[in-house]
């Protein structure tokens, strides 16, 4: 059965409740780190403003909500019908998040109230650009496991993306232009901080994944017939900017003005 998303009163009321809840959460949100740092306080305010402009929930959260409501609702028949329609909308919305242009990504996230870390980061980036903070980048997390032989004859270089993006910015402060000095704005994990503090947080968030990557590096040495005891494993978490072409940057810069 084809679902009419636009005209379904109950479904749209539920989606609007999500957006209202997201907006209220943003108004209550505090500054995660360095509350006295003026650049971080400013970045935190901008993050909240961005998520009020384009409030969205994680599709994973939406699907968990769907499952829990379907299992626990007292008005089972009505809940089943509503949640099946909600499920269709979630899946339909997720498919539309795969569109390549930032404007279409943000339009889809805004309409469906759904977004992953990429869509949330795009919204913050648009807000920063609209306020003149052009020294802003989409940034990803990479974990390196470089195996260096103790005799200096061999090395195996390894790095793995951790499937997460956020925003880094100098906030127009010339002292913060280098990567290690930037402000990290992560609307997905709901924090704003310095780079060292952000790295510490990501190490905790991804500790299971990091442990797996370190074990994999050792296993790869063994597969090559190497003795891991003869190697140093140079490991660490690094940030790497996501390259966006000029057209995408311009779309993000003009998004809030065009959608006003």
mmCIF file of C-alpha atoms in Angstrom:
data_model
loop_
_atom_site.group_PDB
_atom_site.id
_atom_site.type_symbol
_atom_site.label_atom_id
_atom_site.label_comp_id
_atom_site.label_asym_id
_atom_site.label_seq_id
_atom_site.Cartn_x
_atom_site.Cartn_y
_atom_site.Cartn_z
ATOM 1 C CA UNK A 1 0.000 0.000 0.000
ATOM 2 C CA UNK A 2 1.321 3.420 -0.953
ATOM 3 C CA UNK A 3 1.685 5.736 2.043
ATOM 4 C CA UNK A 4 0.630 9.363 1.742
ATOM 5 C CA UNK A 5 3.190 10.910 4.068
ATOM 6 C CA UNK A 6 2.041 14.476 3.518
ATOM 7 C CA UNK A 7 -1.621 14.041 4.480
ATOM 8 C CA UNK A 8 -1.447 11.514 7.295
ATOM 9 C CA UNK A 9 -2.422 13.472 10.398
ATOM 10 C CA UNK A 10 -1.246 10.965 13.013
ATOM 11 C CA UNK A 11 2.070 10.257 11.329
ATOM 12 C CA UNK A 12 2.930 13.902 10.794
ATOM 13 C CA UNK A 13 1.916 14.729 14.361
ATOM 14 C CA UNK A 14 4.378 12.119 15.605
ATOM 15 C CA UNK A 15 7.140 13.460 13.347
ATOM 16 C CA UNK A 16 6.433 17.000 14.575
ATOM 17 C CA UNK A 17 6.648 15.760 18.165
ATOM 18 C CA UNK A 18 10.126 14.438 17.379
ATOM 19 C CA UNK A 19 11.148 17.835 15.998
ATOM 20 C CA UNK A 20 9.691 19.671 18.999
ATOM 21 C CA UNK A 21 11.514 17.328 21.372
ATOM 22 C CA UNK A 22 14.740 17.860 19.450
ATOM 23 C CA UNK A 23 14.317 21.625 19.694
ATOM 24 C CA UNK A 24 13.684 21.467 23.429
ATOM 25 C CA UNK A 25 16.733 19.255 23.882
ATOM 26 C CA UNK A 26 18.858 21.822 22.084
ATOM 27 C CA UNK A 27 17.606 24.636 24.320
ATOM 28 C CA UNK A 28 18.554 22.596 27.390
ATOM 29 C CA UNK A 29 21.890 21.389 26.000
ATOM 30 C CA UNK A 30 24.958 22.532 27.868
ATOM 31 C CA UNK A 31 28.547 23.033 26.879
ATOM 32 C CA UNK A 32 30.413 19.751 27.153
ATOM 33 C CA UNK A 33 33.902 21.083 27.778
ATOM 34 C CA UNK A 34 35.750 24.293 28.613
ATOM 35 C CA UNK A 35 32.696 26.346 29.578
ATOM 36 C CA UNK A 36 34.853 29.424 30.196
ATOM 37 C CA UNK A 37 36.493 29.338 26.756
ATOM 38 C CA UNK A 38 34.759 32.085 24.694
ATOM 39 C CA UNK A 39 35.364 30.337 21.352
ATOM 40 C CA UNK A 40 33.820 27.131 22.660
ATOM 41 C CA UNK A 41 30.869 28.975 24.164
ATOM 42 C CA UNK A 42 30.252 30.684 20.808
ATOM 43 C CA UNK A 43 30.595 27.417 18.883
ATOM 44 C CA UNK A 44 28.172 25.725 21.283
ATOM 45 C CA UNK A 45 25.579 28.462 20.718
ATOM 46 C CA UNK A 46 25.963 28.052 16.951
ATOM 47 C CA UNK A 47 25.574 24.270 17.216
ATOM 48 C CA UNK A 48 22.314 24.734 19.110
ATOM 49 C CA UNK A 49 21.086 27.280 16.568
ATOM 50 C CA UNK A 50 21.869 24.903 13.710
ATOM 51 C CA UNK A 51 19.988 22.034 15.276
ATOM 52 C CA UNK A 52 17.013 24.302 15.907
ATOM 53 C CA UNK A 53 17.061 25.309 12.220
ATOM 54 C CA UNK A 54 17.204 21.677 11.071
ATOM 55 C CA UNK A 55 16.053 19.487 14.003
ATOM 56 C CA UNK A 56 16.519 15.794 13.340
ATOM 57 C CA UNK A 57 16.747 12.453 15.083
ATOM 58 C CA UNK A 58 18.994 9.557 14.243
ATOM 59 C CA UNK A 59 17.282 6.995 11.954
ATOM 60 C CA UNK A 60 18.675 4.338 14.292
ATOM 61 C CA UNK A 61 16.857 6.005 17.198
ATOM 62 C CA UNK A 62 13.688 6.214 15.108
ATOM 63 C CA UNK A 63 13.829 2.527 14.291
ATOM 64 C CA UNK A 64 14.411 1.609 17.951
ATOM 65 C CA UNK A 65 11.409 3.785 18.822
ATOM 66 C CA UNK A 66 9.371 1.939 16.210
ATOM 67 C CA UNK A 67 10.292 -1.459 17.645
ATOM 68 C CA UNK A 68 9.646 -0.512 21.277
ATOM 69 C CA UNK A 69 6.258 1.061 20.515
ATOM 70 C CA UNK A 70 5.182 -1.870 18.425
ATOM 71 C CA UNK A 71 6.001 -4.256 21.230
ATOM 72 C CA UNK A 72 4.623 -2.288 24.178
ATOM 73 C CA UNK A 73 1.623 -0.285 22.945
ATOM 74 C CA UNK A 74 -1.684 -0.934 24.729
ATOM 75 C CA UNK A 75 -3.777 0.105 21.712
ATOM 76 C CA UNK A 76 -2.104 -2.568 19.630
ATOM 77 C CA UNK A 77 -3.983 -2.385 16.318
ATOM 78 C CA UNK A 78 -3.763 1.372 15.950
ATOM 79 C CA UNK A 79 -0.159 1.387 17.137
ATOM 80 C CA UNK A 80 0.791 -1.345 14.666
ATOM 81 C CA UNK A 81 -0.711 0.586 11.762
ATOM 82 C CA UNK A 82 0.859 3.866 12.827
ATOM 83 C CA UNK A 83 4.251 2.334 13.519
ATOM 84 C CA UNK A 84 4.269 0.464 10.224
ATOM 85 C CA UNK A 85 3.685 3.799 8.494
ATOM 86 C CA UNK A 86 6.364 5.382 10.645
ATOM 87 C CA UNK A 87 8.727 2.596 9.658
ATOM 88 C CA UNK A 88 7.966 3.259 5.976
ATOM 89 C CA UNK A 89 8.654 6.930 6.442
ATOM 90 C CA UNK A 90 11.900 6.259 8.285
ATOM 91 C CA UNK A 91 13.132 3.925 5.554
ATOM 92 C CA UNK A 92 11.959 6.278 2.816
ATOM 93 C CA UNK A 93 13.727 9.152 4.534
ATOM 94 C CA UNK A 94 16.939 7.161 4.986
ATOM 95 C CA UNK A 95 16.994 6.330 1.274
ATOM 96 C CA UNK A 96 16.695 10.028 0.481
ATOM 97 C CA UNK A 97 19.678 10.836 2.720
ATOM 98 C CA UNK A 98 21.927 9.121 0.198
ATOM 99 C CA UNK A 99 21.527 12.003 -2.309
ATOM 100 C CA UNK A 100 24.885 13.533 -3.086
ATOM 101 C CA UNK A 101 24.285 17.297 -2.937
ATOM 102 C CA UNK A 102 24.392 19.081 0.449
ATOM 103 C CA UNK A 103 21.216 21.071 -0.251
ATOM 104 C CA UNK A 104 19.203 17.941 -1.076
ATOM 105 C CA UNK A 105 20.695 16.184 1.959
ATOM 106 C CA UNK A 106 19.635 19.035 4.244
ATOM 107 C CA UNK A 107 16.212 19.421 2.596
ATOM 108 C CA UNK A 108 15.569 15.708 3.071
ATOM 109 C CA UNK A 109 16.803 15.769 6.684
ATOM 110 C CA UNK A 110 14.609 18.798 7.398
ATOM 111 C CA UNK A 111 11.511 17.229 5.840
ATOM 112 C CA UNK A 112 11.816 13.802 7.446
ATOM 113 C CA UNK A 113 13.333 14.943 10.731
ATOM 114 C CA UNK A 114 16.037 12.299 10.285
ATOM 115 C CA UNK A 115 19.791 12.624 9.967
ATOM 116 C CA UNK A 116 23.072 10.866 10.569
ATOM 117 C CA UNK A 117 26.301 12.553 11.672
ATOM 118 C CA UNK A 118 26.871 13.849 8.121
ATOM 119 C CA UNK A 119 23.535 15.666 7.915
ATOM 120 C CA UNK A 120 23.958 17.096 11.404
ATOM 121 C CA UNK A 121 27.459 18.300 10.525
ATOM 122 C CA UNK A 122 26.151 19.879 7.309
ATOM 123 C CA UNK A 123 23.573 21.845 9.305
ATOM 124 C CA UNK A 124 26.254 23.183 11.673
ATOM 125 C CA UNK A 125 28.524 24.009 8.741
ATOM 126 C CA UNK A 126 25.723 25.983 7.042
ATOM 127 C CA UNK A 127 25.108 27.929 10.252
ATOM 128 C CA UNK A 128 28.808 28.742 10.659
ATOM 129 C CA UNK A 129 29.137 29.865 7.036
ATOM 130 C CA UNK A 130 26.032 32.046 7.335
ATOM 131 C CA UNK A 131 27.712 33.890 10.220
ATOM 132 C CA UNK A 132 30.978 34.432 8.390
ATOM 133 C CA UNK A 133 33.070 31.625 9.905
ATOM 134 C CA UNK A 134 34.587 30.480 6.622
ATOM 135 C CA UNK A 135 37.605 28.724 8.145
ATOM 136 C CA UNK A 136 35.408 25.710 8.822
ATOM 137 C CA UNK A 137 35.811 22.108 7.651
ATOM 138 C CA UNK A 138 33.982 18.800 7.638
ATOM 139 C CA UNK A 139 36.348 16.470 9.500
ATOM 140 C CA UNK A 140 36.595 12.729 9.976
ATOM 141 C CA UNK A 141 38.278 10.390 12.464
ATOM 142 C CA UNK A 142 41.063 8.029 11.417
ATOM 143 C CA UNK A 143 42.845 5.475 13.589
ATOM 144 C CA UNK A 144 46.372 4.579 12.485
ATOM 145 C CA UNK A 145 48.231 1.348 13.255
ATOM 146 C CA UNK A 146 51.679 1.596 11.688
ATOM 147 C CA UNK A 147 53.908 -1.413 12.243
ATOM 148 C CA UNK A 148 57.613 -0.458 12.283
ATOM 149 C CA UNK A 149 60.334 -3.067 12.503
ATOM 150 C CA UNK A 150 62.745 -2.598 15.409
ATOM 151 C CA UNK A 151 65.738 -2.947 13.108
ATOM 152 C CA UNK A 152 64.353 -0.182 10.860
ATOM 153 C CA UNK A 153 64.259 -2.315 7.698
ATOM 154 C CA UNK A 154 60.506 -2.730 7.247
ATOM 155 C CA UNK A 155 57.280 -0.943 7.954
ATOM 156 C CA UNK A 156 53.587 -1.620 7.377
ATOM 157 C CA UNK A 157 51.426 1.495 7.334
ATOM 158 C CA UNK A 158 47.798 1.171 8.314
ATOM 159 C CA UNK A 159 44.932 3.615 8.854
ATOM 160 C CA UNK A 160 41.185 3.077 9.122
ATOM 161 C CA UNK A 161 38.353 5.594 9.014
ATOM 162 C CA UNK A 162 35.987 5.277 11.972
ATOM 163 C CA UNK A 163 32.851 6.200 9.973
ATOM 164 C CA UNK A 164 32.121 9.475 11.721
ATOM 165 C CA UNK A 165 32.246 13.142 10.702
ATOM 166 C CA UNK A 166 31.929 16.411 12.599
ATOM 167 C CA UNK A 167 32.971 20.042 12.187
ATOM 168 C CA UNK A 168 36.224 21.772 13.076
ATOM 169 C CA UNK A 169 36.668 25.538 12.910
ATOM 170 C CA UNK A 170 39.089 28.270 13.929
ATOM 171 C CA UNK A 171 36.062 30.468 14.781
ATOM 172 C CA UNK A 172 37.970 33.250 12.945
ATOM 173 C CA UNK A 173 40.661 33.126 15.615
ATOM 174 C CA UNK A 174 44.084 33.201 13.917
ATOM 175 C CA UNK A 175 45.573 31.354 16.870
ATOM 176 C CA UNK A 176 43.309 28.362 16.139
ATOM 177 C CA UNK A 177 43.975 27.836 12.429
ATOM 178 C CA UNK A 178 46.119 24.690 12.775
ATOM 179 C CA UNK A 179 44.239 21.415 13.135
ATOM 180 C CA UNK A 180 45.442 20.745 16.698
ATOM 181 C CA UNK A 181 44.223 24.199 17.769
ATOM 182 C CA UNK A 182 40.764 24.133 16.190
ATOM 183 C CA UNK A 183 37.423 23.932 17.938
ATOM 184 C CA UNK A 184 35.584 20.617 17.492
ATOM 185 C CA UNK A 185 31.811 20.835 17.043
ATOM 186 C CA UNK A 186 30.102 17.439 17.093
ATOM 187 C CA UNK A 187 26.284 17.665 16.929
ATOM 188 C CA UNK A 188 25.937 13.888 16.624
ATOM 189 C CA UNK A 189 27.631 13.215 19.978
ATOM 190 C CA UNK A 190 26.408 16.581 21.347
ATOM 191 C CA UNK A 191 29.628 18.239 22.464
ATOM 192 C CA UNK A 192 31.939 21.148 21.657
ATOM 193 C CA UNK A 193 35.575 21.011 22.755
ATOM 194 C CA UNK A 194 39.240 21.443 21.953
ATOM 195 C CA UNK A 195 40.926 18.866 19.695
ATOM 196 C CA UNK A 196 42.815 17.030 22.508
ATOM 197 C CA UNK A 197 39.621 16.682 24.562
ATOM 198 C CA UNK A 198 37.680 15.530 21.506
ATOM 199 C CA UNK A 199 40.293 12.874 20.739
ATOM 200 C CA UNK A 200 40.050 11.590 24.305
ATOM 201 C CA UNK A 201 36.277 11.356 23.927
ATOM 202 C CA UNK A 202 36.462 9.534 20.594
ATOM 203 C CA UNK A 203 38.973 7.065 22.015
ATOM 204 C CA UNK A 204 36.399 6.207 24.662
ATOM 205 C CA UNK A 205 33.457 6.096 22.226
ATOM 206 C CA UNK A 206 35.344 3.883 19.765
ATOM 207 C CA UNK A 207 37.394 1.864 22.244
ATOM 208 C CA UNK A 208 36.000 -1.480 21.051
ATOM 209 C CA UNK A 209 36.673 -0.600 17.427
ATOM 210 C CA UNK A 210 40.165 0.662 18.265
ATOM 211 C CA UNK A 211 40.967 -2.537 20.166
ATOM 212 C CA UNK A 212 39.831 -4.549 17.140
ATOM 213 C CA UNK A 213 42.053 -2.500 14.777
ATOM 214 C CA UNK A 214 45.087 -2.969 17.027
ATOM 215 C CA UNK A 215 44.502 -6.713 17.223
ATOM 216 C CA UNK A 216 44.026 -6.819 13.444
ATOM 217 C CA UNK A 217 47.423 -5.129 12.938
ATOM 218 C CA UNK A 218 49.093 -7.859 14.985
ATOM 219 C CA UNK A 219 47.192 -10.586 13.135
ATOM 220 C CA UNK A 220 48.250 -9.105 9.784
ATOM 221 C CA UNK A 221 51.906 -9.311 10.829
ATOM 222 C CA UNK A 222 51.467 -12.954 11.756
ATOM 223 C CA UNK A 223 49.765 -13.671 8.410
ATOM 224 C CA UNK A 224 52.834 -12.263 6.669
ATOM 225 C CA UNK A 225 55.039 -14.579 8.704
ATOM 226 C CA UNK A 226 56.373 -11.734 10.859
ATOM 227 C CA UNK A 227 56.976 -11.919 14.606
ATOM 228 C CA UNK A 228 54.974 -9.056 16.249
ATOM 229 C CA UNK A 229 57.633 -8.842 18.972
ATOM 230 C CA UNK A 230 60.053 -7.521 16.367
ATOM 231 C CA UNK A 231 57.828 -4.551 15.544
ATOM 232 C CA UNK A 232 56.762 -1.316 17.176
ATOM 233 C CA UNK A 233 53.100 -0.525 16.622
ATOM 234 C CA UNK A 234 52.719 3.207 16.187
ATOM 235 C CA UNK A 235 49.074 3.811 16.934
ATOM 236 C CA UNK A 236 46.887 6.829 17.458
ATOM 237 C CA UNK A 237 43.727 8.675 16.553
ATOM 238 C CA UNK A 238 43.963 11.443 13.971
ATOM 239 C CA UNK A 239 41.625 13.944 12.340
ATOM 240 C CA UNK A 240 41.416 14.329 8.576
ATOM 241 C CA UNK A 241 39.396 16.957 6.696
ATOM 242 C CA UNK A 242 36.771 15.710 4.232
ATOM 243 C CA UNK A 243 37.391 17.272 0.816
ATOM 244 C CA UNK A 244 34.309 19.111 -0.486
ATOM 245 C CA UNK A 245 34.418 20.694 -3.947
ATOM 246 C CA UNK A 246 33.608 24.363 -4.524
ATOM 247 C CA UNK A 247 30.048 23.666 -5.690
ATOM 248 C CA UNK A 248 29.230 21.811 -2.495
ATOM 249 C CA UNK A 249 30.836 24.503 -0.356
ATOM 250 C CA UNK A 250 28.755 27.166 -2.128
ATOM 251 C CA UNK A 251 25.580 25.131 -1.649
ATOM 252 C CA UNK A 252 26.261 24.883 2.077
ATOM 253 C CA UNK A 253 27.113 28.591 2.322
ATOM 254 C CA UNK A 254 23.872 29.608 0.590
ATOM 255 C CA UNK A 255 21.592 27.033 2.195
ATOM 256 C CA UNK A 256 20.134 28.984 5.114
ATOM 257 C CA UNK A 257 19.628 32.106 3.013
ATOM 258 C CA UNK A 258 17.810 30.178 0.287
ATOM 259 C CA UNK A 259 15.645 28.131 2.672
ATOM 260 C CA UNK A 260 14.627 31.126 4.847
#
